[in-house]
Short mmCIF file of C-alpha atoms in Angstrom, two decimals:
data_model
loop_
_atom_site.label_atom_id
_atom_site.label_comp_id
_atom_site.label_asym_id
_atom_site.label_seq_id
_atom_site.Cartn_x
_atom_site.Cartn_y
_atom_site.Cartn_z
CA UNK A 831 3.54 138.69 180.34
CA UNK A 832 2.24 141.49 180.65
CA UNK A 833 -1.08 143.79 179.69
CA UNK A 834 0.67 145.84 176.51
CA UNK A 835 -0.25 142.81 174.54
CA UNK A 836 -3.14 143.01 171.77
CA UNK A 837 -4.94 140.40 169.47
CA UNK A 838 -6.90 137.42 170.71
CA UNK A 839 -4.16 136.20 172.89
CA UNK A 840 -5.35 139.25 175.07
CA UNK A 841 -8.62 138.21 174.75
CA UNK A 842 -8.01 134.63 176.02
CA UNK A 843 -5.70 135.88 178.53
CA UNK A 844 -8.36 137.90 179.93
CA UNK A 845 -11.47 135.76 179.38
CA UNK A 846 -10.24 132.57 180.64
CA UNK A 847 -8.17 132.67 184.13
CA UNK A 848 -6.78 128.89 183.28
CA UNK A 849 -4.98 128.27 180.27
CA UNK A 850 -3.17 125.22 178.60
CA UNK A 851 0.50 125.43 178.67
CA UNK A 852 1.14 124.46 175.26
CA UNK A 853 -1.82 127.31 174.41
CA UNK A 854 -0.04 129.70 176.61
CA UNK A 855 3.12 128.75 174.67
CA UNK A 856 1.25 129.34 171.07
CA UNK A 857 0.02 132.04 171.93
CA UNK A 858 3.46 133.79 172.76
CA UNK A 859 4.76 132.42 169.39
CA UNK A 860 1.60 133.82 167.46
CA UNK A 861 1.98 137.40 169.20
CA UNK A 862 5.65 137.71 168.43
CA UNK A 863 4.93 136.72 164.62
CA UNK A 864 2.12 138.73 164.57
CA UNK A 865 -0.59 136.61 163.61
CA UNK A 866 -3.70 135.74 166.09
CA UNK A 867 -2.92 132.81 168.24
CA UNK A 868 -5.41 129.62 168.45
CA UNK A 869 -6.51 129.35 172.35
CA UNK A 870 -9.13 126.78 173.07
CA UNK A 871 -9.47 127.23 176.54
CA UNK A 872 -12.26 123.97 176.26
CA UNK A 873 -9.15 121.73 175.51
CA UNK A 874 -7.11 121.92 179.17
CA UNK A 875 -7.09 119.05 181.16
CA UNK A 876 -6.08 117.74 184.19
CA UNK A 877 -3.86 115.82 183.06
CA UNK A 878 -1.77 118.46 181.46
CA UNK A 879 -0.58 122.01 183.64
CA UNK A 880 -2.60 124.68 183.32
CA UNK A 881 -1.50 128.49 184.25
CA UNK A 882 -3.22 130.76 186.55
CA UNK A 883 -2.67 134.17 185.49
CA UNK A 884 -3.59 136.75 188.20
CA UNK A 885 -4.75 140.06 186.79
CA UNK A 886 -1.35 141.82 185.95
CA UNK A 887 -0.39 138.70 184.12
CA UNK A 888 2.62 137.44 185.96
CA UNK A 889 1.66 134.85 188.46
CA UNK A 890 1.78 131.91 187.06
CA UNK A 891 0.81 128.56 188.94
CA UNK A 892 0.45 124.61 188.09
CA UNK A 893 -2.60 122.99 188.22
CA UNK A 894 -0.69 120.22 188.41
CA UNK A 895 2.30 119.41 190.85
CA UNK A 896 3.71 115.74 189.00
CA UNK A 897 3.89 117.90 185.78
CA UNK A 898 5.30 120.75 187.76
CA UNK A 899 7.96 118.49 189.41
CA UNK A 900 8.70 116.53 185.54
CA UNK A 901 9.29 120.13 184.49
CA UNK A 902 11.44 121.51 186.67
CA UNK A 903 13.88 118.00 186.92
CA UNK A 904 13.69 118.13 182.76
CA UNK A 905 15.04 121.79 183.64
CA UNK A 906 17.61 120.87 185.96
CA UNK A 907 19.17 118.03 183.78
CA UNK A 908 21.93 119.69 182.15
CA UNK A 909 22.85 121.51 185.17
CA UNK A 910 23.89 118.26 187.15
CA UNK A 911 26.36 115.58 186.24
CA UNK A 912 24.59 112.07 187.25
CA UNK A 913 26.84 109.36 187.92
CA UNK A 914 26.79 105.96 186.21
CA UNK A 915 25.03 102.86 188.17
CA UNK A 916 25.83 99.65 186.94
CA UNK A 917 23.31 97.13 187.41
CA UNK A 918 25.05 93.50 188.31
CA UNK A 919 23.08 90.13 187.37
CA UNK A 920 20.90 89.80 190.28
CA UNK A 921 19.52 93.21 188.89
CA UNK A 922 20.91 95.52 191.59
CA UNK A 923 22.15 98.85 191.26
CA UNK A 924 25.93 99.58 192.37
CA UNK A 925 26.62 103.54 193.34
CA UNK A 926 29.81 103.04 191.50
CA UNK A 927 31.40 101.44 189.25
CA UNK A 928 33.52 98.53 189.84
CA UNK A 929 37.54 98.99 189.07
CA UNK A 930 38.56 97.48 186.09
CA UNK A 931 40.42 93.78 185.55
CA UNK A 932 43.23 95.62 184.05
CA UNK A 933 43.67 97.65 187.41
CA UNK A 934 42.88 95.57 189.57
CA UNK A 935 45.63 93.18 187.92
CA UNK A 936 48.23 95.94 188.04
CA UNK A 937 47.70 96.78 191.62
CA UNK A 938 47.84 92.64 192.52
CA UNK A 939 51.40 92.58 189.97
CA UNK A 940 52.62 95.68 192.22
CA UNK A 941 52.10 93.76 196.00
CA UNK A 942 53.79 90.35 194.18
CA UNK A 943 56.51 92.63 192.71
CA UNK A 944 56.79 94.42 196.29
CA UNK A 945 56.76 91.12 198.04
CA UNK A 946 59.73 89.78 195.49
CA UNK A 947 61.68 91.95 196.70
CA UNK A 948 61.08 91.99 200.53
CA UNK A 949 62.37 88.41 199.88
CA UNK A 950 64.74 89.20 197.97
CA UNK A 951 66.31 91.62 200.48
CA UNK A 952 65.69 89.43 203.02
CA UNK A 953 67.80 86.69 201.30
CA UNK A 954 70.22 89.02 200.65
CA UNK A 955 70.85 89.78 204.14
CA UNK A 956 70.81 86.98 206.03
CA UNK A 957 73.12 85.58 203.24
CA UNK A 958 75.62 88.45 204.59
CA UNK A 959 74.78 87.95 208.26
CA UNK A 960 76.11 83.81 208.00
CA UNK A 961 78.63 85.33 205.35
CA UNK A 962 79.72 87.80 208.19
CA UNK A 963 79.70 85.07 211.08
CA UNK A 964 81.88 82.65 208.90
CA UNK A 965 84.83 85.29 208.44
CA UNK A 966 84.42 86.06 212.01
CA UNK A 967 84.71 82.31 212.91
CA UNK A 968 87.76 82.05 210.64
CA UNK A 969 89.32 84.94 212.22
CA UNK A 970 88.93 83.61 216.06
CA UNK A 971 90.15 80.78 214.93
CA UNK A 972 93.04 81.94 213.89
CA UNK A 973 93.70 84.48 216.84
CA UNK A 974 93.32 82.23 219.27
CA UNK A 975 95.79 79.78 217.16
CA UNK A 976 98.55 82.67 217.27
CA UNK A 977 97.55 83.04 221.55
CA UNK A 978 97.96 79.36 221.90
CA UNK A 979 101.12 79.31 220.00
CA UNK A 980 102.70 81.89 222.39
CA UNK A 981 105.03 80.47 225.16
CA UNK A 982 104.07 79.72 228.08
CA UNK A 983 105.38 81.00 231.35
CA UNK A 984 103.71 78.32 233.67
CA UNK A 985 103.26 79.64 237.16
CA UNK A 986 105.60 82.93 236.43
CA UNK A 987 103.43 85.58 237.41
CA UNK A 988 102.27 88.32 234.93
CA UNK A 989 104.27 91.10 234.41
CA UNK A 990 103.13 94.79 235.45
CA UNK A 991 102.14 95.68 232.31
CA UNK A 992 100.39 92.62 231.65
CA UNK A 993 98.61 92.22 234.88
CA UNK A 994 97.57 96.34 234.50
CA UNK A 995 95.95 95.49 230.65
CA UNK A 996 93.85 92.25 232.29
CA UNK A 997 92.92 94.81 234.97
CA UNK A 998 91.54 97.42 232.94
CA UNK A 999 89.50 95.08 230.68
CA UNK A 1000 88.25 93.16 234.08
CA UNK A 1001 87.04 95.98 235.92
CA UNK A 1002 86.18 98.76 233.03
CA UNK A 1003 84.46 96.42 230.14
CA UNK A 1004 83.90 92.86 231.33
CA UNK A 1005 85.14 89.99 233.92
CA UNK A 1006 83.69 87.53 231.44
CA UNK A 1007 85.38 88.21 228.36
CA UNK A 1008 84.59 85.02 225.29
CA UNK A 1009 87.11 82.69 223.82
CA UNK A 1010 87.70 85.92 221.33
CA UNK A 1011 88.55 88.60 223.26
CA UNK A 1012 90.86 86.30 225.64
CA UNK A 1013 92.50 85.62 222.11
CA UNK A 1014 92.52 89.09 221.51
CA UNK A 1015 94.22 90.38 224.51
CA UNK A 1016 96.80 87.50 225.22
CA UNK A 1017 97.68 88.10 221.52
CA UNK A 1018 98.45 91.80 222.51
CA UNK A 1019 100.02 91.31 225.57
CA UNK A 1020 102.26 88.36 224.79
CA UNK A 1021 100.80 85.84 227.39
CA UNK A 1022 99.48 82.58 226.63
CA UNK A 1023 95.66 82.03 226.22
CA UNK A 1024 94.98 79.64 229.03
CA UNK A 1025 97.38 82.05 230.87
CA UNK A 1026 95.04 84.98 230.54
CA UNK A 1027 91.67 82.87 230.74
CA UNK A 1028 92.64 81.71 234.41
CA UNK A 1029 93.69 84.93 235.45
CA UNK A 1030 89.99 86.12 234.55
CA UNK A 1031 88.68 83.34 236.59
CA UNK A 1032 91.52 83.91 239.70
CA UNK A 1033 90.30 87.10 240.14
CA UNK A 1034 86.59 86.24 239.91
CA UNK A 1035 87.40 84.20 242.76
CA UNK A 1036 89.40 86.40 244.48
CA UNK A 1037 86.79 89.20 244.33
CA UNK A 1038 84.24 86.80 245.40
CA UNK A 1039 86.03 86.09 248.43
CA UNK A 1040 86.35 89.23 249.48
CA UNK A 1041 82.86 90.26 249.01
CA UNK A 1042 82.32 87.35 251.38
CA UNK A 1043 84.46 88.70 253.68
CA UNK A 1044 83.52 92.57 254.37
CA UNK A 1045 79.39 91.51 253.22
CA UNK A 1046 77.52 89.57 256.04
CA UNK A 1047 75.37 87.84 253.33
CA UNK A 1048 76.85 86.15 249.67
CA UNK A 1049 75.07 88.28 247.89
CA UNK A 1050 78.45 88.32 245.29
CA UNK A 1051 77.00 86.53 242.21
CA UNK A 1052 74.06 88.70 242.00
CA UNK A 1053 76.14 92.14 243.43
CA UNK A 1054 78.33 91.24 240.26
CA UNK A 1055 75.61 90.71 237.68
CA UNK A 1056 73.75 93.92 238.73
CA UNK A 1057 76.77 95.62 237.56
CA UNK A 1058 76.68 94.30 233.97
CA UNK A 1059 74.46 94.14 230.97
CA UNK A 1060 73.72 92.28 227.95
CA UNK A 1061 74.69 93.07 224.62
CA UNK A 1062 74.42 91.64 221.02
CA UNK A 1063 78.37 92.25 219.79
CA UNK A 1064 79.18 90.33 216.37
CA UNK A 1065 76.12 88.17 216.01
CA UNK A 1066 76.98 86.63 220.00
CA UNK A 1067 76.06 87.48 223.48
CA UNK A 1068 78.24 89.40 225.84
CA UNK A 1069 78.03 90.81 229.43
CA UNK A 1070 79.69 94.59 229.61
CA UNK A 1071 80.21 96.53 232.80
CA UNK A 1072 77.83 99.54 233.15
CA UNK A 1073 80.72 102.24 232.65
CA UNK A 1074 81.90 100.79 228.86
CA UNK A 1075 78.09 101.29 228.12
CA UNK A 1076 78.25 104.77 229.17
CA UNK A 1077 81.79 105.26 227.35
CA UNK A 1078 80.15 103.70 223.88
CA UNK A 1079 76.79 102.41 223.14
CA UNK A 1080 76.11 98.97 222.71
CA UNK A 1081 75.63 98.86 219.12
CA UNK A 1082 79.50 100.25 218.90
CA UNK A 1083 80.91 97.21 220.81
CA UNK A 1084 82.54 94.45 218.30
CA UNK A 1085 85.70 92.90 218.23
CA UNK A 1086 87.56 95.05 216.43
CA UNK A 1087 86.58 98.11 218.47
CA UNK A 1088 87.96 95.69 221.72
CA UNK A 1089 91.55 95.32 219.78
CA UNK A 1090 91.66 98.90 219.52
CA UNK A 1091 90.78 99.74 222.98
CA UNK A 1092 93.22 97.22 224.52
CA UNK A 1093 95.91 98.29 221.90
CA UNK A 1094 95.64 102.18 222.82
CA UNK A 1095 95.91 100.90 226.16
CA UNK A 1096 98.76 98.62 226.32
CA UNK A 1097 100.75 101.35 224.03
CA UNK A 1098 100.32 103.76 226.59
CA UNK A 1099 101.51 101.77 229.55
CA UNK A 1100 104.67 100.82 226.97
CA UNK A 1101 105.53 104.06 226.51
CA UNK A 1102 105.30 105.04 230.17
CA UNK A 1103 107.19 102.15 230.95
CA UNK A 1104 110.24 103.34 228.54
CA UNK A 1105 110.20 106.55 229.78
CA UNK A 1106 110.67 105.08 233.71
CA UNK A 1107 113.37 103.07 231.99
CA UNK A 1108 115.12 105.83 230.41
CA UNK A 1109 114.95 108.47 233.60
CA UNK A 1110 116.37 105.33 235.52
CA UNK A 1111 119.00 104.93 233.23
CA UNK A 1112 119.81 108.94 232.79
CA UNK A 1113 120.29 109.01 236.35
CA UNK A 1114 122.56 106.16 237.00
CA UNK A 1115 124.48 107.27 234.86
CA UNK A 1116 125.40 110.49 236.08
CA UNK A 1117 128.37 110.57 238.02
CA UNK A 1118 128.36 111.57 241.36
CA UNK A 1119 129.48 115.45 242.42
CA UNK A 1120 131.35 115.74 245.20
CA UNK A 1121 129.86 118.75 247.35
CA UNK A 1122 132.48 121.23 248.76
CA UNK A 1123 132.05 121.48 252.66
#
């Protein structure tokens, strides 16, 4: 807006300091086509905005603010993305819109899909846990059948090799070893099962006695359980010295890891043994030399 204008718009701009906005507006249109433009200045209101136009014909004002602010939001419209509100039946408005039945029916089909198969694995392994403990029952069973079956010596005392394999398993993994592991290891060393169970208990005895003996108070039960710990091995409880935990973790123990340990063992004091026996025999039988005096 400015004073270069000419025609009646001029005129009204210039007479009147107020003018309609729709006028203001004609009069714009008029001057660009180049016809005179209509300006009643008698026809503003207040109920419609009016213009104040300062002498240099740029400052332009409302006369009234609630038009102003309708203008200026009917400006800002398409400039701002307004969000759906959805109004329920009590005739509230919600912010958002509520998820669909169709989602809301796949997400409840994906937690009874996911909790299918939680059961199903579930199922699936405690049917292999019993399925596990029935072999292993089957397999004691027949261990201990082939230990039982073994001749018995009666009172004979065990033999070195024998009495060293109880030895190692009584002081390096347990003194309370189950009805499977005394299977086990009378299986491996050739002596009958209740022959190797009371040797267990002999020398639980035995060592009790002689705590007894050098320890003022009998403090050999709980001296003896201090030195063991608890383990899960094969779906049963079992009480391990501290030093086979610190050779192989507890999770490592089972009964097949036992038959190899007592196996590598008892091999090793075989072969020693044949090797005594053969230097014993190498030497007798080399004959004597006389020595020259």
């Amino acid at each position: 807006m400015s004073t270069s204008h000419t025609g009646s718009s001029t005129t009204a701009l210039s007479n009147s300091p107020t003018l309609s906005f729709r006028d203001a507006l004609s009069s714009f249109d008029g001057q660009e086509d180049g016809s005179a433009a209509d300006s009643p200045v008698s026809s503003s209101s207040s109920r419609e905005p009016s213009l104040d136009v300062s002498a240099d014909g740029m400052d332009v004002e409302f006369a009234n603010p609630s038009m102003e602010s309708v203008i200026l939001s009917e400006e800002s419209v398409p400039r701002r993305t307004l969000r759906k509100r959805v109004i329920t039946s009590k005739g509230s408005s919600l912010r958002f819109k509520p998820a669909s039945v169709s989602a809301m029916t796949a997400r409840h089909g994906t937690t009874s899909e996911d909790n299918l198969k939680k059961k199903a694995y579930k199922q699936a392994f405690l049917q292999s846990a019993a399925r596990a403990q029935s072999e292993r029952e089957t397999r004691v069973r027949e261990v201990k059948k082939r230990a039982l079956a073994i001749i018995s010596t009666g009172k004979t005392p065990a033999t070195s090799r024998q009495r060293l394999v109880m030895q190692m398993v009584y002081d390096e993994i347990t003194p309370y070893p189950d009805e499977a592991w005394v299977s086990q290891l009378g299986v491996i060393i050739n002596r009958e099962y209740h022959q190797v169970k009371n040797w267990f208990s002999n020398q639980r005895q035995k060592d009790a006695r002689d705590s007894r003996q050098h320890t003022p108070q009998p403090a050999t039960p709980a001296s003896l359980e201090a030195s063991l710990c608890k383990i899960t091995c094969d779906g049963r409880d079992l009480r391990l010295r501290t030093a086979a935990l610190n050779s192989c973790r507890a999770e490592d123990w089972s009964d097949t890891f036992f038959d190899e340990v007592v196996m590598i063992y008892n091999f090793r004091l075989l072969a020693k043994h044949s090797q005594e026996e053969a230097m014993a025999t190498l030497v007798e039988s080399e004959p004597d030399v006389a020595i020259p005096l």
